[in-house]
Amino acid sequence: MTVHLSEVNLFTGTREQELMSRKLSFHFTFEAGGSPRLSARVAETLLGKIRQGELAAGARLPSEEALAKHFGVSRTVIREAMAGLRAEDAITTRHGIGAFVLGAGESASPPADALTLQSVASLLNVIEVRCGVEAATAAHAAARRSEDHLTDIRKALDAIARAVAQGSDGVEEDVRFHHAIARATGNPYWVQLVESYAEQIRQAVRVTRANEARRADFTRQVKVEHERIVDAIAAGDEARARKAAAAHMEHAVRRVSAADRDFWQGEGGELARGLLQGKRSA
């Protein structure tokens, strides 16, 4: 089946950005028997426009909202696509301004290898699953937690802060924090579900925390997001707990999408490849 997206005026801007005003047509072809990951298709389409010169070096891409509306996908899909384009060294992000197309001479690095790209996609898949599971467990924990459960959750949260203050990556403490929330549901099957993906979650947390450690604002954001989850659980507010946990994962995607090429070429890529290795051995 072929899906044709309407030809629209995707880019708007100043005269200096005339190329951004071109009307572009996008054609996604989905093979029978399955469909490729939407974010990969979006990234592939935009990358093609960059390589063909329809998006010139220095051109600013539209906002996430504009791209999501054009492609008919969620903003999460767009963020995943942007992460792929950064890994390909096709775009760069300027904080608070937007994403811009890189010129051929702006990077001395070779193109990202396929394994790294697969690893990034695998990481985002894990975060997607975590979003559903952790939103549900946080909501149930808010409804059912005991005082002992709440004490355990708070101790786990404090342990993350101590680990970071002592220079640790806080990975194990982060994993234990989310496990404590699962236990607070009072449902052993939620705990079993979380534990069944424990290694994948642990590996994903290694990547996200390594990325977050590179920026003080990211570290602060994660701390605030965790505190909001705990506050909602303590208040017994199911809706707020669900929303806070889902927002935590949504923001994790944003932070991963903001990671630059150096991160994926180095520590980030190495850690993310651990997800694929675990997948192959499963």
Short mmCIF file of N, CA, C and O in Angstrom, two decimals, residues 58 68-69 145 158 161 216 218 220:
data_model
loop_
_atom_site.label_atom_id
_atom_site.label_comp_id
_atom_site.label_asym_id
_atom_site.label_seq_id
_atom_site.Cartn_x
_atom_site.Cartn_y
_atom_site.Cartn_z
N GLY A 58 22.58 24.84 6.10
CA GLY A 58 22.23 26.04 6.83
C GLY A 58 20.74 26.28 6.94
O GLY A 58 20.30 27.12 7.72
N ALA A 68 5.30 17.16 12.42
CA ALA A 68 4.35 16.13 12.85
C ALA A 68 3.03 16.28 12.10
O ALA A 68 2.43 15.29 11.66
N LYS A 69 2.58 17.51 11.95
CA LYS A 69 1.32 17.76 11.25
C LYS A 69 1.44 17.37 9.78
O LYS A 69 0.54 16.77 9.20
N ARG A 145 -0.63 2.15 47.04
CA ARG A 145 0.60 2.07 47.82
C ARG A 145 0.31 2.15 49.32
O ARG A 145 -0.62 2.80 49.79
N ASP A 158 16.13 9.02 46.97
CA ASP A 158 17.27 9.61 47.67
C ASP A 158 18.58 8.94 47.27
O ASP A 158 19.63 9.59 47.17
N ALA A 161 20.08 10.44 44.13
CA ALA A 161 20.74 11.72 44.39
C ALA A 161 22.11 11.51 45.02
O ALA A 161 23.09 12.18 44.66
N ALA A 216 24.07 19.70 32.67
CA ALA A 216 23.54 19.93 34.00
C ALA A 216 22.03 20.15 33.96
O ALA A 216 21.31 19.74 34.88
N PHE A 218 19.90 18.74 31.96
CA PHE A 218 19.27 17.43 31.82
C PHE A 218 19.20 16.74 33.18
O PHE A 218 18.19 16.14 33.54
N ARG A 220 19.12 18.06 36.10
CA ARG A 220 18.09 18.71 36.92
C ARG A 220 16.69 18.30 36.47
O ARG A 220 15.80 18.07 37.31
#
